[in-house]
CSV table of C-alpha atoms and ligand atoms in Angstrom, one decimal:
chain,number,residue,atom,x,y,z
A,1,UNK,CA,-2.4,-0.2,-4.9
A,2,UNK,CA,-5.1,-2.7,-5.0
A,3,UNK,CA,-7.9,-2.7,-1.5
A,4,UNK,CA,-6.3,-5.8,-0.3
A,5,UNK,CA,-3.1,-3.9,0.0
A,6,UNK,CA,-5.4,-2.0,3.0
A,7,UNK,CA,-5.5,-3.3,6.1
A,8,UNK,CA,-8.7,-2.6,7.7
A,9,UNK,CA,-11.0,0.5,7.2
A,10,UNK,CA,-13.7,-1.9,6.1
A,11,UNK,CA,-16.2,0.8,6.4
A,12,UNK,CA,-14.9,3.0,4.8
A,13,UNK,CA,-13.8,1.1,2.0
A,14,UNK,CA,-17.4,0.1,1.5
A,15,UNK,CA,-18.1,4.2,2.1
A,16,UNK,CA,-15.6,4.8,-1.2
A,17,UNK,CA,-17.4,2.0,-3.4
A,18,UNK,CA,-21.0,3.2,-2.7
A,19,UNK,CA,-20.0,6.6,-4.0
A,20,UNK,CA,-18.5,5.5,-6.5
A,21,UNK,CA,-21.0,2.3,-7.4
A,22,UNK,CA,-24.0,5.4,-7.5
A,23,UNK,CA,-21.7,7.4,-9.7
A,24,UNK,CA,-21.0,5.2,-12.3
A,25,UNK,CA,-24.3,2.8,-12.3
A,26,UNK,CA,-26.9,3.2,-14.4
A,27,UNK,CA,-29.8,5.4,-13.6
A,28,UNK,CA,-33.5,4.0,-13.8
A,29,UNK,CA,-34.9,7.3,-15.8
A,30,UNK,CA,-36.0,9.9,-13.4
A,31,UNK,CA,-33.8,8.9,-10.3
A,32,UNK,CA,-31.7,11.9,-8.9
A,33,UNK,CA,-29.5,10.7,-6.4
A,34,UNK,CA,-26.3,12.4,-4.8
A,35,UNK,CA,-23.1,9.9,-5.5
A,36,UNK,CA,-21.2,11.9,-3.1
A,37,UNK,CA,-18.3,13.0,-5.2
A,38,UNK,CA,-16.4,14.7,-2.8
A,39,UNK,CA,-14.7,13.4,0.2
A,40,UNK,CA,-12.8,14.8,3.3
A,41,UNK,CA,-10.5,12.1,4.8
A,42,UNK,CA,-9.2,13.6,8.5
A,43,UNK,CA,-7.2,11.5,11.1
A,44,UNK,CA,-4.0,10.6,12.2
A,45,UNK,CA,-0.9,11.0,9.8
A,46,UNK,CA,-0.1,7.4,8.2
A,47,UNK,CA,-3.5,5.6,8.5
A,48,UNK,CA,-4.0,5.2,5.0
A,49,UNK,CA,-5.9,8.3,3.6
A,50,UNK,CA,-3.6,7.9,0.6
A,51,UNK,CA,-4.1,4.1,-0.4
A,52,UNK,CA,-7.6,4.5,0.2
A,53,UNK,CA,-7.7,7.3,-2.7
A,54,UNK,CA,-5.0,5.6,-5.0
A,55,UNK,CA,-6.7,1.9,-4.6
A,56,UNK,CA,-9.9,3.7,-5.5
A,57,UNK,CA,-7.9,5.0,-8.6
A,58,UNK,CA,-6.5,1.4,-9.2
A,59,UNK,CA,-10.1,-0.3,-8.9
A,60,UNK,CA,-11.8,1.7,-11.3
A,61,UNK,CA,-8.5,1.9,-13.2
A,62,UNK,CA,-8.8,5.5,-13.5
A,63,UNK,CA,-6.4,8.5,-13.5
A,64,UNK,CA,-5.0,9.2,-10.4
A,65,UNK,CA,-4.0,12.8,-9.6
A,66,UNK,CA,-2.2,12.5,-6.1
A,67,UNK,CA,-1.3,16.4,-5.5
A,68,UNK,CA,-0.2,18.0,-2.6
A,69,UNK,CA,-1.8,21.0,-2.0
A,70,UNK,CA,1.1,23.2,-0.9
A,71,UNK,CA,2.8,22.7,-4.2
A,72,UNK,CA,-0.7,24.2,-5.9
A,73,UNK,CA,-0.1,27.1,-3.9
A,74,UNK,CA,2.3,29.0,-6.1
A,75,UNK,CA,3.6,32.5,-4.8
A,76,UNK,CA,3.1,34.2,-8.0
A,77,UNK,CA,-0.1,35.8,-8.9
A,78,UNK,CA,-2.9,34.2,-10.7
A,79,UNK,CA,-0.9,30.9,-10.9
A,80,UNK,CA,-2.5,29.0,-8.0
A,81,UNK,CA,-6.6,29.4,-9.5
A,82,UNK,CA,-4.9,28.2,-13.3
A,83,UNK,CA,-3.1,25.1,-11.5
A,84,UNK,CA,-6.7,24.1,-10.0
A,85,UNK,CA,-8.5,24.6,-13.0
A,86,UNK,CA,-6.5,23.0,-15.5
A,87,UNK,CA,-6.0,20.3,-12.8
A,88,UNK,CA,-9.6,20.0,-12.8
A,89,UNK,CA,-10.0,20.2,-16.6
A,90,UNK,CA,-7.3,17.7,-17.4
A,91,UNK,CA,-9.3,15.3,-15.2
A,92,UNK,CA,-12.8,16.1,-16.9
A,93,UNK,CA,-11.3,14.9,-20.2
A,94,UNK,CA,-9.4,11.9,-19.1
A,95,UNK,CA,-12.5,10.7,-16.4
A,96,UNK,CA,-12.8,8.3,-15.0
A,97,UNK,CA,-10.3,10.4,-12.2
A,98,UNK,CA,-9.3,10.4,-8.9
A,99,UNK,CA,-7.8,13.9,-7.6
A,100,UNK,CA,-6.0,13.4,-4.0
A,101,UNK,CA,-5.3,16.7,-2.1
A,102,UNK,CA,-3.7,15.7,0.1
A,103,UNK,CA,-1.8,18.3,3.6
A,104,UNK,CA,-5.2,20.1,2.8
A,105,UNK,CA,-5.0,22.4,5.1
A,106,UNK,CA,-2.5,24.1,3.6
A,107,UNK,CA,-5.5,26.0,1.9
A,108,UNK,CA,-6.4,27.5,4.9
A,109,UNK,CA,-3.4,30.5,5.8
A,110,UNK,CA,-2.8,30.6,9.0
A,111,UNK,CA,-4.5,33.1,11.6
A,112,UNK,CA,-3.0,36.3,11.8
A,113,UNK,CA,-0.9,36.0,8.4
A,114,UNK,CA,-2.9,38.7,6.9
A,115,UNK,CA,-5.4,36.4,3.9
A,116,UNK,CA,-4.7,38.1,0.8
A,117,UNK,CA,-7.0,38.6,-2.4
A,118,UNK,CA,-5.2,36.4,-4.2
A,119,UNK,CA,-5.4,33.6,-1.2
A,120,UNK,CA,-9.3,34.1,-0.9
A,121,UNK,CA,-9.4,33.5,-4.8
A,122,UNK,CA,-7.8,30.8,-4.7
A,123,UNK,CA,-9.9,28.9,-2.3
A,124,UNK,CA,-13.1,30.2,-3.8
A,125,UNK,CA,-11.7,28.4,-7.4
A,126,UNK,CA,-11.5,25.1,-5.6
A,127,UNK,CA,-14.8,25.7,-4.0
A,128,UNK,CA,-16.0,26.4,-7.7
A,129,UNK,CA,-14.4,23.4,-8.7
A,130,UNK,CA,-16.3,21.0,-6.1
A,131,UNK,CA,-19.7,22.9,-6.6
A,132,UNK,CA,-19.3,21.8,-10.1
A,133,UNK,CA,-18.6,18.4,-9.9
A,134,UNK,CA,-21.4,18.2,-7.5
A,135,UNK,CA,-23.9,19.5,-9.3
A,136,UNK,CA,-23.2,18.0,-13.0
A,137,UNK,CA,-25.1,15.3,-14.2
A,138,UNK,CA,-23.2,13.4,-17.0
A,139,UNK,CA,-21.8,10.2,-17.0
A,140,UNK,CA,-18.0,11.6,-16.5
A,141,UNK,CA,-16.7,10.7,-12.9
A,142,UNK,CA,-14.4,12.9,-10.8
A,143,UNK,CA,-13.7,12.1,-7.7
A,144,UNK,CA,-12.7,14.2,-5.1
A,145,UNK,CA,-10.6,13.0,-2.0
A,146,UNK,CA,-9.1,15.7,0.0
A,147,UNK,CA,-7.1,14.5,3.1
A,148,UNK,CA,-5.9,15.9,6.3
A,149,UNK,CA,-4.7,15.7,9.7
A,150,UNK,CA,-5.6,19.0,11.0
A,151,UNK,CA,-9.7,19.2,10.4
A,152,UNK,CA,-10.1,21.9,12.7
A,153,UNK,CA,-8.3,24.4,10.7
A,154,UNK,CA,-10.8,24.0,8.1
A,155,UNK,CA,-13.6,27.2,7.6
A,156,UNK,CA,-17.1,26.1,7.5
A,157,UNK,CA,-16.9,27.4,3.3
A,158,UNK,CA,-14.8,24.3,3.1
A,159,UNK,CA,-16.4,21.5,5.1
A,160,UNK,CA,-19.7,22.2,3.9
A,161,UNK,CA,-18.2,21.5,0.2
A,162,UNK,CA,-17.6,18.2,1.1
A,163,UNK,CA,-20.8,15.8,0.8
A,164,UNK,CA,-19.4,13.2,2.9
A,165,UNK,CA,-16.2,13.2,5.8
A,166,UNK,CA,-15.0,10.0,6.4
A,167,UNK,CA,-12.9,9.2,9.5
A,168,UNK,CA,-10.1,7.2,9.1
A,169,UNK,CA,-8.5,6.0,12.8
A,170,UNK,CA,-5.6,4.1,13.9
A,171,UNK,CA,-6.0,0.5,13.1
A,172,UNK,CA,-7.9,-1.2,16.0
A,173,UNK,CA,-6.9,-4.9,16.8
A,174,UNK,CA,-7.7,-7.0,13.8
A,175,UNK,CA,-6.6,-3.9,11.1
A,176,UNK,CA,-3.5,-4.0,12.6
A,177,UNK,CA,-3.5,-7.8,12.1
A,178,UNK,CA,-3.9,-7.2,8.6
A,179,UNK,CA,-1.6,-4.7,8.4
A,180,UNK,CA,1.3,-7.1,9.9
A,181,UNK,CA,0.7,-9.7,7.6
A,182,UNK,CA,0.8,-7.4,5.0
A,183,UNK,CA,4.2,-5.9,5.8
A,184,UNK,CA,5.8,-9.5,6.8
A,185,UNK,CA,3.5,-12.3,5.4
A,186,UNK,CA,2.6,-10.7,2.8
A,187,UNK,CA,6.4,-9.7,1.6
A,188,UNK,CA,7.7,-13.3,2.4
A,189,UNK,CA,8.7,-13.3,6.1
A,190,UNK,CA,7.7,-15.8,8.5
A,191,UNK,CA,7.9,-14.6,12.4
A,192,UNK,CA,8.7,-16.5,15.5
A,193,UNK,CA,7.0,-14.5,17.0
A,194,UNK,CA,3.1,-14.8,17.6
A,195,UNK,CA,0.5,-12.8,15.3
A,196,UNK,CA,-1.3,-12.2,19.0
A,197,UNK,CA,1.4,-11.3,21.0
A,198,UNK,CA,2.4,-8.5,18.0
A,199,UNK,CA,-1.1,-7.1,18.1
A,200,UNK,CA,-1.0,-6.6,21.8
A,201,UNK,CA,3.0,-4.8,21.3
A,202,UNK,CA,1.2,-2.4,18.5
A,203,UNK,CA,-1.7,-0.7,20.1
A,204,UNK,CA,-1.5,3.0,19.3
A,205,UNK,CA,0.7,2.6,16.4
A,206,UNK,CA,-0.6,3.9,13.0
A,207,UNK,CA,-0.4,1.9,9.4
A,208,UNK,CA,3.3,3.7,8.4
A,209,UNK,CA,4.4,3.3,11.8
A,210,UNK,CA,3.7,-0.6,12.0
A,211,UNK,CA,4.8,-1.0,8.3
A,212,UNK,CA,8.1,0.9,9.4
A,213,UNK,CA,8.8,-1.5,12.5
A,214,UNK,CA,8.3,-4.3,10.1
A,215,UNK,CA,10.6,-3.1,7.9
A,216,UNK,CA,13.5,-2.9,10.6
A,217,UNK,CA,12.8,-6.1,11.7
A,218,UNK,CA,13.4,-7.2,8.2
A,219,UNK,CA,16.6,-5.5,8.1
A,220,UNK,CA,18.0,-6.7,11.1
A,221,UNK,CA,17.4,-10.3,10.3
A,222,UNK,CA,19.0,-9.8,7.0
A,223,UNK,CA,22.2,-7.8,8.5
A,224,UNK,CA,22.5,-10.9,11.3
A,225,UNK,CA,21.6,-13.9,9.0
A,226,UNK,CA,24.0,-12.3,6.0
A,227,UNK,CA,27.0,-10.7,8.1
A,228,UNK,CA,29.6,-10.8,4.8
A,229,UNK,CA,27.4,-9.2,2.9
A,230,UNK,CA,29.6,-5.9,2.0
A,231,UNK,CA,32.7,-8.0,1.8
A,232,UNK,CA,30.9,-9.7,-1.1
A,233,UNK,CA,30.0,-6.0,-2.3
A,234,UNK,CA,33.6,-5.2,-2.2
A,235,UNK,CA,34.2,-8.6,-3.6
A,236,UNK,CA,32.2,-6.5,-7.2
A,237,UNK,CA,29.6,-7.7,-9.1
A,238,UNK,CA,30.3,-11.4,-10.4
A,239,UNK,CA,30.9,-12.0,-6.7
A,240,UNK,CA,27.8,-10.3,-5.1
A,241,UNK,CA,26.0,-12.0,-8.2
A,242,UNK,CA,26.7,-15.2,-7.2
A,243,UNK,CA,25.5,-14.7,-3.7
A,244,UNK,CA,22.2,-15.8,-2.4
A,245,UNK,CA,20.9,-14.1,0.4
A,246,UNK,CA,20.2,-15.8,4.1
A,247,UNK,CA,16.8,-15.2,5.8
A,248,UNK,CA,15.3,-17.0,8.9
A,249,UNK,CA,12.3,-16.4,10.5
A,250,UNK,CA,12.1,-12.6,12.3
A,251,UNK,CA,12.9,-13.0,15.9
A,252,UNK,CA,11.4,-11.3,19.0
A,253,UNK,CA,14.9,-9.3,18.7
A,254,UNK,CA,14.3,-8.4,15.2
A,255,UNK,CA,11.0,-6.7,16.2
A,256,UNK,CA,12.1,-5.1,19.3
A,257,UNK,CA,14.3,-3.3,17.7
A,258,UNK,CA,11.7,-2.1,15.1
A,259,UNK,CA,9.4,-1.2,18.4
A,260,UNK,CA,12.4,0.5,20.3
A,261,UNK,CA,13.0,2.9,17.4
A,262,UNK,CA,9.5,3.3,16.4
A,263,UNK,CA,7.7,5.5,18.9
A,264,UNK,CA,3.6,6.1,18.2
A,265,UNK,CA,3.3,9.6,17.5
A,266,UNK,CA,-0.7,9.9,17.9
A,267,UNK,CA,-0.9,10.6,21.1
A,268,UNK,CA,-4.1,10.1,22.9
A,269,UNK,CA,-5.4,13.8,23.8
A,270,UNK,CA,-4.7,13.7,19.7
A,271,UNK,CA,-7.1,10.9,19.2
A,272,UNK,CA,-10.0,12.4,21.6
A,273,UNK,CA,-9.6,15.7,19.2
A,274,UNK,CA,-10.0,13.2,16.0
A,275,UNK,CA,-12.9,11.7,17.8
A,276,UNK,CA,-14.7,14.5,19.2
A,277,UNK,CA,-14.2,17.0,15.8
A,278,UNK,CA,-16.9,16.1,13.4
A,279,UNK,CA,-19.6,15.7,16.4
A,280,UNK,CA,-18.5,19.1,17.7
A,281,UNK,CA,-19.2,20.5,14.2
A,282,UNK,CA,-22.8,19.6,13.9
B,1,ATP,P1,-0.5,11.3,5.9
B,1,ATP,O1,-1.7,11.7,6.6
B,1,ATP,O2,0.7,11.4,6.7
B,1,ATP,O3,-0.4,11.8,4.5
B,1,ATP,P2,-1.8,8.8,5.1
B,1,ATP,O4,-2.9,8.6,6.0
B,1,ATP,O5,-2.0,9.3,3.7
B,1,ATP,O6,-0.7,9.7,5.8
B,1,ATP,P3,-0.6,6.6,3.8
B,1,ATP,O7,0.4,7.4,3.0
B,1,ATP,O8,-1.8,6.0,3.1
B,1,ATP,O9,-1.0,7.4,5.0
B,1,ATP,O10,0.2,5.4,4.5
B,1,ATP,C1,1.6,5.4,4.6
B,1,ATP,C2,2.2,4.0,4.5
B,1,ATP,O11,1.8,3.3,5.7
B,1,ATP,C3,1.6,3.2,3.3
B,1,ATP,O12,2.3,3.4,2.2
B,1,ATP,C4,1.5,1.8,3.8
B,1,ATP,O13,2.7,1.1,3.6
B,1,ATP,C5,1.4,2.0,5.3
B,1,ATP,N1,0.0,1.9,5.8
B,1,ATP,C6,-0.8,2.8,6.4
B,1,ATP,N2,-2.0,2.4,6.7
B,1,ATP,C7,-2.1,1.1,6.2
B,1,ATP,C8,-3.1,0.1,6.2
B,1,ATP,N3,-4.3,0.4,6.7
B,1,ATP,N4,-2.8,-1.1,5.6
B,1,ATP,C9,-1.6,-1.3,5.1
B,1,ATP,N5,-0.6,-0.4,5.1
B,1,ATP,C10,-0.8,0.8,5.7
């Protein structure tokens, strides 16, 4: 994933490449300054969070460990706090790294489930983890991006880990003009319909869910422009071979369908929690 694969987030695309610019620069002798090597990512599900962390990854071309922390949450004892660490110590040696937690959350057990000893060790491993990266001073970079879409389920132990929490919103007007071109443009589709008018239709709709309309637009004008498509299929391989697929330009039908199907799933009490979370915190 390179950052023009991104629509949008300008800011916090710049936020990402400070961190990483103060990490990785070299220091005038006697400077201390705080790269900010771990990040919390919160918002709505499909904005991003993920190609932000792997196009950090890609630009620095560094290892890229995208982990999902419910699979580091093993049921049998001890397993969990040896996952982290070796996760951790894999990514020392092979620095410059990129660990994405992503479902983060998942740390935190729910209310009422009865927190073991063995779930409190866990998250004080992790903590471990991110109080050492922040306090070593070598030239080795880790970074840390955690993402989730439930902030508020995060204890204060966690957040205050985390040297910098980075919002990252549904795509206002000209991100999701980006993010159109890159899922049609971008992938070779022209539209009859107008960039404007497409903008207006997609208000409220996050990054997957605009990438997903695209996509059935795409398929629609491929299943009308090419309707003997499975008799070639059933016609076997030289035949289907042979055959060069039909496109035309997607139609206000084409993405109609796309926007029927597609419903945005943020819904705005949603985004006034998003909003409202970090300023509530401080
Ligand atoms: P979740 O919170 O559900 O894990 P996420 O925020 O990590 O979601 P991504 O996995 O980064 O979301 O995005 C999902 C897909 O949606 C991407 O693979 C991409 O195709 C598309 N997408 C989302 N945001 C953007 C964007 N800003 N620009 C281009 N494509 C986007």
């Amino acid at each position: 994933v390179r950052w023009e694969d991104i629509g949008g987030l300008e800011e916090t695309k710049r936020l990402i490449k400070t961190a990483y610019g103060l990490a990785l620069a070299r220091k005038p002798a006697g400077l201390n300054i705080d790269p900010g090597e771990t990040m919390l990512l919160y918002g709505p599900p499909g904005t991003g969070k993920t190609l932000l962390a792997a196009a950090t990854a890609g630009g620095l071309d560094a290892t890229f460990f995208n982990v999902k922390v419910s699979n580091l949450l093993s049921k049998y004892f001890g397993e969990s706090t040896k996952l982290i660490s070796a996760l951790y110590e894999v990514a020392h040696e092979r620095n410059p790294a990129v660990i994405f937690l992503d479902e983060f959350e998942a740390l935190v057990p729910a209310r009422g489930s009865g927190e073991s000893g063995a779930e409190r060790r866990i998250v004080s491993t992790l903590l471990a983890e991110l109080d050492g990266l922040a306090g070593k001073d070598d030239e080795r970079f880790v970074l840390t991006m955690a993402a989730t879409n439930l902030p508020w389920l995060l204890d204060s132990a966690i957040l205050s880990r985390f040297q910098r929490k980075v919002y990252v919103p549904l795509p206002d007007d000209a991100a999701r003009e980006e993010i159109l071109r890159i899922h049609t443009e971008k992938k070779g589709h022209q539209s009859q319909m107008s960039i404007t008018e497409l903008i207006t239709l997609t208000a409220g709709y996050s990054g997957r869910e605009i990438e997903q309309i695209c996509e059935i637009a795409a398929a629609n004008m491929i299943s009308r422009m090419n309707p003997d498509l499975i008799d070639r299929v059933e016609g076997g391989l030289d035949e289907i071979q042979a055959y060069e697929l039909k496109v035309s330009p997607l139609t206000r039908e084409d993405f109609n369908l796309g926007l029927d199907t597609i419903q945005p799933t943020t819904s705005s009490k949603m985004l006034r929690n998003y909003e409202s979370w970090l300023g509530n915190l401080e």
